[in-house]
Amino acid sequence: MKNYHTHTKRCYHAMDTEEEYILAAIQSGYTELGFSDHSPWHYDSSFHSSMRMEEDKLEGYVNILKQLREKYKDKISIKIGLECEYFEKYMPWLEKIVKEYKLDYLILGNHFDEDETGIYFGRSLTQQQLTKYVDSCIKGLRTGLYSYLAHPDLANYDIYDSFYTQEMTRLCLEAKKLDIPLEFNLLGFSTHRQYPNDVFFKIVQKIGNKVIIGTDAHESSALLDLKTYNEALNYLKKLGIDITEDIKFLK
């Protein structure tokens, strides 16, 4: 059992220490745990995000995880990554950070079209904004930097509207073409958010996308919640969805 969607206190909306997450994962029988806290960005402006780590916290994030990876190497495999949007103008900076810190992976968590003045895709969207969400996801996936797409159905739009089916089909087809998994998000599942939703995952089943379960842990107890994990697993199996635990790592 593996999980690659794990946060830390550095993003201002998670809790517990890195070691507490690791111990919880070991207790639950995970063989690999990836940390993917919300990435900082090197903004052109003086903007400060309230939901992602600051740029000056990145080195400490990587260093403590390297120490814990060594400490627990005989009990669990630890991977170091980030959850990032696709912000086109900041991608050169992100690529530099990936190389500098030798990150294992990135996951695409497309919350905003841009931080400074952009929209949050989890709020009610217009048709134009839903298209912008899908376009942005596709551009991100095409970079080859991202191992999978987190909460792909985060975009908040009427799921019974044919336009939703049209746009989400377009997203799923591109992910299938690129062989990039889509995430079934346990945080959204357990807290009854608009994602994950049945309409989206029936599109996934029809197209034949690979799906990875992501805990999206914001507290260590989420990694102890095997009941929710198993409910999600059974849901996906009943739909006949291709479930994977494997991701491509950065070289």
mmCIF file of C-alpha atoms in Angstrom:
data_model
loop_
_atom_site.group_PDB
_atom_site.id
_atom_site.type_symbol
_atom_site.label_atom_id
_atom_site.label_comp_id
_atom_site.label_asym_id
_atom_site.label_seq_id
_atom_site.Cartn_x
_atom_site.Cartn_y
_atom_site.Cartn_z
ATOM 1 C CA MET A 1 0.000 0.000 0.000
ATOM 2 C CA LYS A 2 1.344 3.398 -1.037
ATOM 3 C CA ASN A 3 0.326 7.041 -0.655
ATOM 4 C CA TYR A 4 1.917 10.037 -2.359
ATOM 5 C CA HIS A 5 -0.445 12.806 -1.231
ATOM 6 C CA THR A 6 0.699 13.960 2.218
ATOM 7 C CA HIS A 7 0.960 17.498 3.602
ATOM 8 C CA THR A 8 2.851 19.174 6.448
ATOM 9 C CA LYS A 9 2.278 22.122 8.769
ATOM 10 C CA ARG A 10 4.211 24.363 6.391
ATOM 11 C CA CYS A 11 1.118 24.866 4.227
ATOM 12 C CA TYR A 12 -0.766 26.511 7.152
ATOM 13 C CA HIS A 13 -3.769 24.170 6.941
ATOM 14 C CA ALA A 14 -2.288 20.819 8.017
ATOM 15 C CA MET A 15 -1.063 19.521 11.367
ATOM 16 C CA ASP A 16 1.282 16.974 12.997
ATOM 17 C CA THR A 17 4.975 16.386 12.416
ATOM 18 C CA GLU A 18 6.499 14.543 9.482
ATOM 19 C CA GLU A 19 7.532 11.755 11.845
ATOM 20 C CA GLU A 20 3.959 11.345 13.106
ATOM 21 C CA TYR A 21 2.785 10.835 9.505
ATOM 22 C CA ILE A 22 5.500 8.256 8.943
ATOM 23 C CA LEU A 23 4.681 6.351 12.136
ATOM 24 C CA ALA A 24 0.979 6.331 11.234
ATOM 25 C CA ALA A 25 1.795 5.019 7.761
ATOM 26 C CA ILE A 26 3.963 2.244 9.203
ATOM 27 C CA GLN A 27 1.214 1.303 11.655
ATOM 28 C CA SER A 28 -1.295 1.000 8.792
ATOM 29 C CA GLY A 29 1.007 -1.132 6.701
ATOM 30 C CA TYR A 30 2.052 1.362 4.033
ATOM 31 C CA THR A 31 5.223 0.337 2.235
ATOM 32 C CA GLU A 32 5.849 3.755 0.664
ATOM 33 C CA LEU A 33 4.864 7.254 1.770
ATOM 34 C CA GLY A 34 5.340 10.319 -0.375
ATOM 35 C CA PHE A 35 5.224 13.845 1.008
ATOM 36 C CA SER A 36 3.782 16.408 -1.391
ATOM 37 C CA ASP A 37 3.164 19.614 0.520
ATOM 38 C CA HIS A 38 1.816 22.618 -1.365
ATOM 39 C CA SER A 39 4.697 24.067 -3.333
ATOM 40 C CA PRO A 40 5.982 27.571 -2.768
ATOM 41 C CA TRP A 41 6.332 29.837 -5.794
ATOM 42 C CA HIS A 42 8.816 32.580 -6.525
ATOM 43 C CA TYR A 43 6.293 35.344 -7.176
ATOM 44 C CA ASP A 44 7.025 38.408 -9.273
ATOM 45 C CA SER A 45 4.846 40.362 -6.855
ATOM 46 C CA SER A 46 4.841 40.712 -3.063
ATOM 47 C CA PHE A 47 1.951 38.229 -2.817
ATOM 48 C CA HIS A 48 1.989 35.768 0.099
ATOM 49 C CA SER A 49 -0.200 32.675 -0.065
ATOM 50 C CA SER A 50 -2.073 31.496 3.016
ATOM 51 C CA MET A 51 -2.339 27.896 1.798
ATOM 52 C CA ARG A 52 1.173 26.874 0.705
ATOM 53 C CA MET A 53 4.638 26.844 2.224
ATOM 54 C CA GLU A 54 6.853 29.900 1.937
ATOM 55 C CA GLU A 55 9.858 29.718 -0.340
ATOM 56 C CA ASP A 56 12.312 29.910 2.567
ATOM 57 C CA LYS A 57 10.762 26.796 4.172
ATOM 58 C CA LEU A 58 11.520 24.496 1.248
ATOM 59 C CA GLU A 59 15.082 23.626 2.254
ATOM 60 C CA GLY A 60 13.987 22.632 5.762
ATOM 61 C CA TYR A 61 11.152 20.549 4.324
ATOM 62 C CA VAL A 62 13.509 18.559 2.130
ATOM 63 C CA ASN A 63 16.215 18.207 4.794
ATOM 64 C CA ILE A 64 13.962 16.833 7.546
ATOM 65 C CA LEU A 65 12.438 14.327 5.134
ATOM 66 C CA LYS A 66 15.891 13.174 4.046
ATOM 67 C CA GLN A 67 16.792 12.585 7.698
ATOM 68 C CA LEU A 68 13.580 10.667 8.351
ATOM 69 C CA ARG A 69 13.991 8.676 5.155
ATOM 70 C CA GLU A 70 17.311 7.440 6.478
ATOM 71 C CA LYS A 71 15.978 6.838 9.997
ATOM 72 C CA TYR A 72 13.064 4.675 8.827
ATOM 73 C CA LYS A 73 14.630 3.122 5.719
ATOM 74 C CA ASP A 74 14.237 -0.398 7.109
ATOM 75 C CA LYS A 75 10.513 0.096 7.786
ATOM 76 C CA ILE A 76 9.158 2.241 4.959
ATOM 77 C CA SER A 77 10.232 3.971 1.754
ATOM 78 C CA ILE A 78 9.952 7.778 1.912
ATOM 79 C CA LYS A 79 9.633 9.906 -1.229
ATOM 80 C CA ILE A 80 9.960 13.684 -1.347
ATOM 81 C CA GLY A 81 7.755 15.713 -3.659
ATOM 82 C CA LEU A 82 5.474 18.716 -3.979
ATOM 83 C CA GLU A 83 1.886 19.378 -4.997
ATOM 84 C CA CYS A 84 1.846 22.205 -7.524
ATOM 85 C CA GLU A 85 -0.458 23.967 -9.921
ATOM 86 C CA TYR A 86 0.545 24.715 -13.487
ATOM 87 C CA PHE A 87 1.528 28.379 -13.408
ATOM 88 C CA GLU A 88 3.038 28.901 -16.847
ATOM 89 C CA LYS A 89 5.171 31.934 -16.061
ATOM 90 C CA TYR A 90 6.690 30.279 -12.984
ATOM 91 C CA MET A 91 7.439 26.878 -14.487
ATOM 92 C CA PRO A 92 11.132 27.667 -15.207
ATOM 93 C CA TRP A 93 11.561 28.396 -11.486
ATOM 94 C CA LEU A 94 9.821 25.126 -10.567
ATOM 95 C CA GLU A 95 12.048 23.142 -12.915
ATOM 96 C CA LYS A 96 15.089 24.730 -11.273
ATOM 97 C CA ILE A 97 13.814 23.771 -7.812
ATOM 98 C CA VAL A 98 13.189 20.172 -8.900
ATOM 99 C CA LYS A 99 16.809 19.854 -9.991
ATOM 100 C CA GLU A 100 18.309 21.766 -7.069
ATOM 101 C CA TYR A 101 16.568 19.680 -4.412
ATOM 102 C CA LYS A 102 16.538 16.435 -6.430
ATOM 103 C CA LEU A 103 12.809 15.961 -5.804
ATOM 104 C CA ASP A 104 11.374 12.507 -6.424
ATOM 105 C CA TYR A 105 8.082 13.629 -7.933
ATOM 106 C CA LEU A 106 5.446 16.335 -8.393
ATOM 107 C CA ILE A 107 1.685 15.963 -8.391
ATOM 108 C CA LEU A 108 -0.557 18.387 -10.243
ATOM 109 C CA GLY A 109 -3.090 19.890 -7.857
ATOM 110 C CA ASN A 110 -4.776 22.561 -9.948
ATOM 111 C CA HIS A 111 -6.500 24.732 -7.335
ATOM 112 C CA PHE A 112 -5.970 28.159 -8.923
ATOM 113 C CA ASP A 113 -5.422 29.522 -12.419
ATOM 114 C CA GLU A 114 -2.896 31.851 -10.782
ATOM 115 C CA ASP A 115 -2.263 32.802 -7.171
ATOM 116 C CA GLU A 116 -2.039 36.578 -7.216
ATOM 117 C CA THR A 117 -5.290 37.515 -8.950
ATOM 118 C CA GLY A 118 -6.716 34.217 -10.150
ATOM 119 C CA ILE A 119 -9.824 32.182 -9.422
ATOM 120 C CA TYR A 120 -10.146 29.155 -7.175
ATOM 121 C CA PHE A 121 -11.414 26.283 -9.297
ATOM 122 C CA GLY A 122 -13.237 24.725 -6.331
ATOM 123 C CA ARG A 123 -15.822 27.509 -6.352
ATOM 124 C CA SER A 124 -18.808 27.599 -8.706
ATOM 125 C CA LEU A 125 -17.459 27.982 -12.239
ATOM 126 C CA THR A 126 -18.768 29.337 -15.514
ATOM 127 C CA GLN A 127 -18.349 27.356 -18.731
ATOM 128 C CA GLN A 128 -15.370 29.538 -19.642
ATOM 129 C CA GLN A 129 -13.746 28.905 -16.254
ATOM 130 C CA LEU A 130 -14.308 25.144 -16.470
ATOM 131 C CA THR A 131 -12.613 25.160 -19.874
ATOM 132 C CA LYS A 132 -9.758 27.163 -18.375
ATOM 133 C CA TYR A 133 -9.387 24.515 -15.646
ATOM 134 C CA VAL A 134 -9.225 21.672 -18.170
ATOM 135 C CA ASP A 135 -6.865 23.583 -20.470
ATOM 136 C CA SER A 136 -4.544 24.328 -17.564
ATOM 137 C CA CYS A 137 -4.544 20.687 -16.404
ATOM 138 C CA ILE A 138 -3.739 19.470 -19.897
ATOM 139 C CA LYS A 139 -0.877 21.945 -20.303
ATOM 140 C CA GLY A 140 0.522 20.818 -16.970
ATOM 141 C CA LEU A 141 0.285 17.126 -17.803
ATOM 142 C CA ARG A 142 2.007 17.708 -21.128
ATOM 143 C CA THR A 143 5.110 19.117 -19.412
ATOM 144 C CA GLY A 144 6.091 15.623 -18.266
ATOM 145 C CA LEU A 145 6.877 16.974 -14.788
ATOM 146 C CA TYR A 146 3.818 15.661 -12.974
ATOM 147 C CA SER A 147 3.394 12.065 -11.849
ATOM 148 C CA TYR A 148 -0.395 12.262 -11.555
ATOM 149 C CA LEU A 149 -3.350 14.627 -11.411
ATOM 150 C CA ALA A 150 -4.689 15.149 -7.882
ATOM 151 C CA HIS A 151 -8.443 15.572 -7.337
ATOM 152 C CA PRO A 152 -9.090 15.952 -11.092
ATOM 153 C CA ASP A 153 -12.781 16.595 -10.426
ATOM 154 C CA LEU A 154 -12.143 19.497 -8.018
ATOM 155 C CA ALA A 155 -13.565 21.891 -10.639
ATOM 156 C CA ASN A 156 -16.958 22.948 -9.272
ATOM 157 C CA TYR A 157 -19.536 22.848 -12.045
ATOM 158 C CA ASP A 158 -22.943 21.207 -12.520
ATOM 159 C CA ILE A 159 -21.901 17.590 -13.033
ATOM 160 C CA TYR A 160 -25.194 16.779 -14.792
ATOM 161 C CA ASP A 161 -24.674 19.434 -17.468
ATOM 162 C CA SER A 162 -23.545 18.006 -20.817
ATOM 163 C CA PHE A 163 -20.801 20.645 -20.934
ATOM 164 C CA TYR A 164 -19.246 19.095 -17.820
ATOM 165 C CA THR A 165 -19.188 15.697 -19.531
ATOM 166 C CA GLN A 166 -17.669 17.248 -22.645
ATOM 167 C CA GLU A 167 -14.840 19.008 -20.811
ATOM 168 C CA MET A 168 -14.048 16.213 -18.375
ATOM 169 C CA THR A 169 -14.010 13.717 -21.230
ATOM 170 C CA ARG A 170 -11.437 15.933 -22.920
ATOM 171 C CA LEU A 171 -9.320 15.901 -19.748
ATOM 172 C CA CYS A 172 -9.585 12.140 -19.287
ATOM 173 C CA LEU A 173 -8.713 11.441 -22.914
ATOM 174 C CA GLU A 174 -5.510 13.480 -22.613
ATOM 175 C CA ALA A 175 -4.518 11.793 -19.341
ATOM 176 C CA LYS A 176 -5.127 8.411 -20.986
ATOM 177 C CA LYS A 177 -3.029 9.392 -24.001
ATOM 178 C CA LEU A 178 -0.158 10.477 -21.718
ATOM 179 C CA ASP A 179 -0.575 7.435 -19.430
ATOM 180 C CA ILE A 180 -0.886 9.662 -16.349
ATOM 181 C CA PRO A 181 -3.069 8.419 -13.456
ATOM 182 C CA LEU A 182 -5.998 10.384 -12.066
ATOM 183 C CA GLU A 183 -6.524 10.531 -8.323
ATOM 184 C CA PHE A 184 -9.464 9.362 -6.262
ATOM 185 C CA ASN A 185 -9.171 11.814 -3.392
ATOM 186 C CA LEU A 186 -9.892 10.406 0.070
ATOM 187 C CA LEU A 187 -10.120 13.809 1.783
ATOM 188 C CA GLY A 188 -12.927 14.865 -0.526
ATOM 189 C CA PHE A 189 -14.528 11.418 -0.238
ATOM 190 C CA SER A 190 -14.537 11.388 3.574
ATOM 191 C CA THR A 191 -15.744 14.995 3.947
ATOM 192 C CA HIS A 192 -18.398 14.780 1.198
ATOM 193 C CA ARG A 193 -17.038 17.538 -1.025
ATOM 194 C CA GLN A 194 -18.065 17.960 -4.667
ATOM 195 C CA TYR A 195 -15.223 15.613 -5.474
ATOM 196 C CA PRO A 196 -14.823 12.743 -6.070
ATOM 197 C CA ASN A 197 -18.125 12.399 -7.917
ATOM 198 C CA ASP A 198 -19.894 9.542 -9.716
ATOM 199 C CA VAL A 199 -20.295 11.316 -13.055
ATOM 200 C CA PHE A 200 -16.578 11.980 -13.377
ATOM 201 C CA PHE A 201 -15.525 8.467 -12.440
ATOM 202 C CA LYS A 202 -17.994 6.922 -14.865
ATOM 203 C CA ILE A 203 -16.226 8.947 -17.569
ATOM 204 C CA VAL A 204 -12.939 7.601 -16.211
ATOM 205 C CA GLN A 205 -14.263 4.045 -16.404
ATOM 206 C CA LYS A 206 -15.516 4.531 -19.971
ATOM 207 C CA ILE A 207 -12.197 5.941 -21.202
ATOM 208 C CA GLY A 208 -10.091 3.473 -19.224
ATOM 209 C CA ASN A 209 -7.898 5.808 -17.213
ATOM 210 C CA LYS A 210 -5.650 4.529 -14.484
ATOM 211 C CA VAL A 211 -6.710 5.730 -11.025
ATOM 212 C CA ILE A 212 -4.544 6.168 -7.951
ATOM 213 C CA ILE A 213 -5.972 6.584 -4.454
ATOM 214 C CA GLY A 214 -4.581 9.650 -2.711
ATOM 215 C CA THR A 215 -5.134 10.134 1.002
ATOM 216 C CA ASP A 216 -4.534 13.911 0.782
ATOM 217 C CA ALA A 217 -3.485 13.669 4.425
ATOM 218 C CA HIS A 218 -3.556 16.932 6.367
ATOM 219 C CA GLU A 219 -3.184 15.116 9.690
ATOM 220 C CA SER A 220 -1.503 11.854 10.558
ATOM 221 C CA SER A 221 -4.773 10.184 11.553
ATOM 222 C CA ALA A 222 -5.832 10.196 7.895
ATOM 223 C CA LEU A 223 -3.217 7.505 7.293
ATOM 224 C CA LEU A 224 -4.807 5.374 10.018
ATOM 225 C CA ASP A 225 -8.244 5.568 8.407
ATOM 226 C CA LEU A 226 -8.217 2.297 6.513
ATOM 227 C CA LYS A 227 -12.019 2.122 6.590
ATOM 228 C CA THR A 228 -12.291 5.065 4.188
ATOM 229 C CA TYR A 229 -9.452 3.691 2.074
ATOM 230 C CA ASN A 230 -11.183 0.334 1.706
ATOM 231 C CA GLU A 231 -14.536 1.962 0.910
ATOM 232 C CA ALA A 232 -12.861 3.887 -1.901
ATOM 233 C CA LEU A 233 -11.112 0.756 -3.132
ATOM 234 C CA ASN A 234 -14.385 -1.164 -3.252
ATOM 235 C CA TYR A 235 -16.147 1.725 -5.012
ATOM 236 C CA LEU A 236 -13.516 1.798 -7.746
ATOM 237 C CA LYS A 237 -13.499 -1.988 -8.112
ATOM 238 C CA LYS A 238 -17.282 -2.049 -8.555
ATOM 239 C CA LEU A 239 -16.921 0.452 -11.387
ATOM 240 C CA GLY A 240 -14.296 -1.780 -12.971
ATOM 241 C CA ILE A 241 -11.687 0.966 -12.878
ATOM 242 C CA ASP A 242 -8.000 0.237 -13.449
ATOM 243 C CA ILE A 243 -6.413 0.939 -10.031
ATOM 244 C CA THR A 244 -2.700 1.589 -9.714
ATOM 245 C CA GLU A 245 -0.309 2.417 -6.883
ATOM 246 C CA ASP A 246 2.661 3.098 -9.117
ATOM 247 C CA ILE A 247 3.802 6.494 -10.382
ATOM 248 C CA LYS A 248 6.660 7.659 -12.569
ATOM 249 C CA PHE A 249 9.387 9.429 -10.623
ATOM 250 C CA LEU A 250 11.504 12.324 -11.825
ATOM 251 C CA LYS A 251 14.939 11.393 -13.118
#
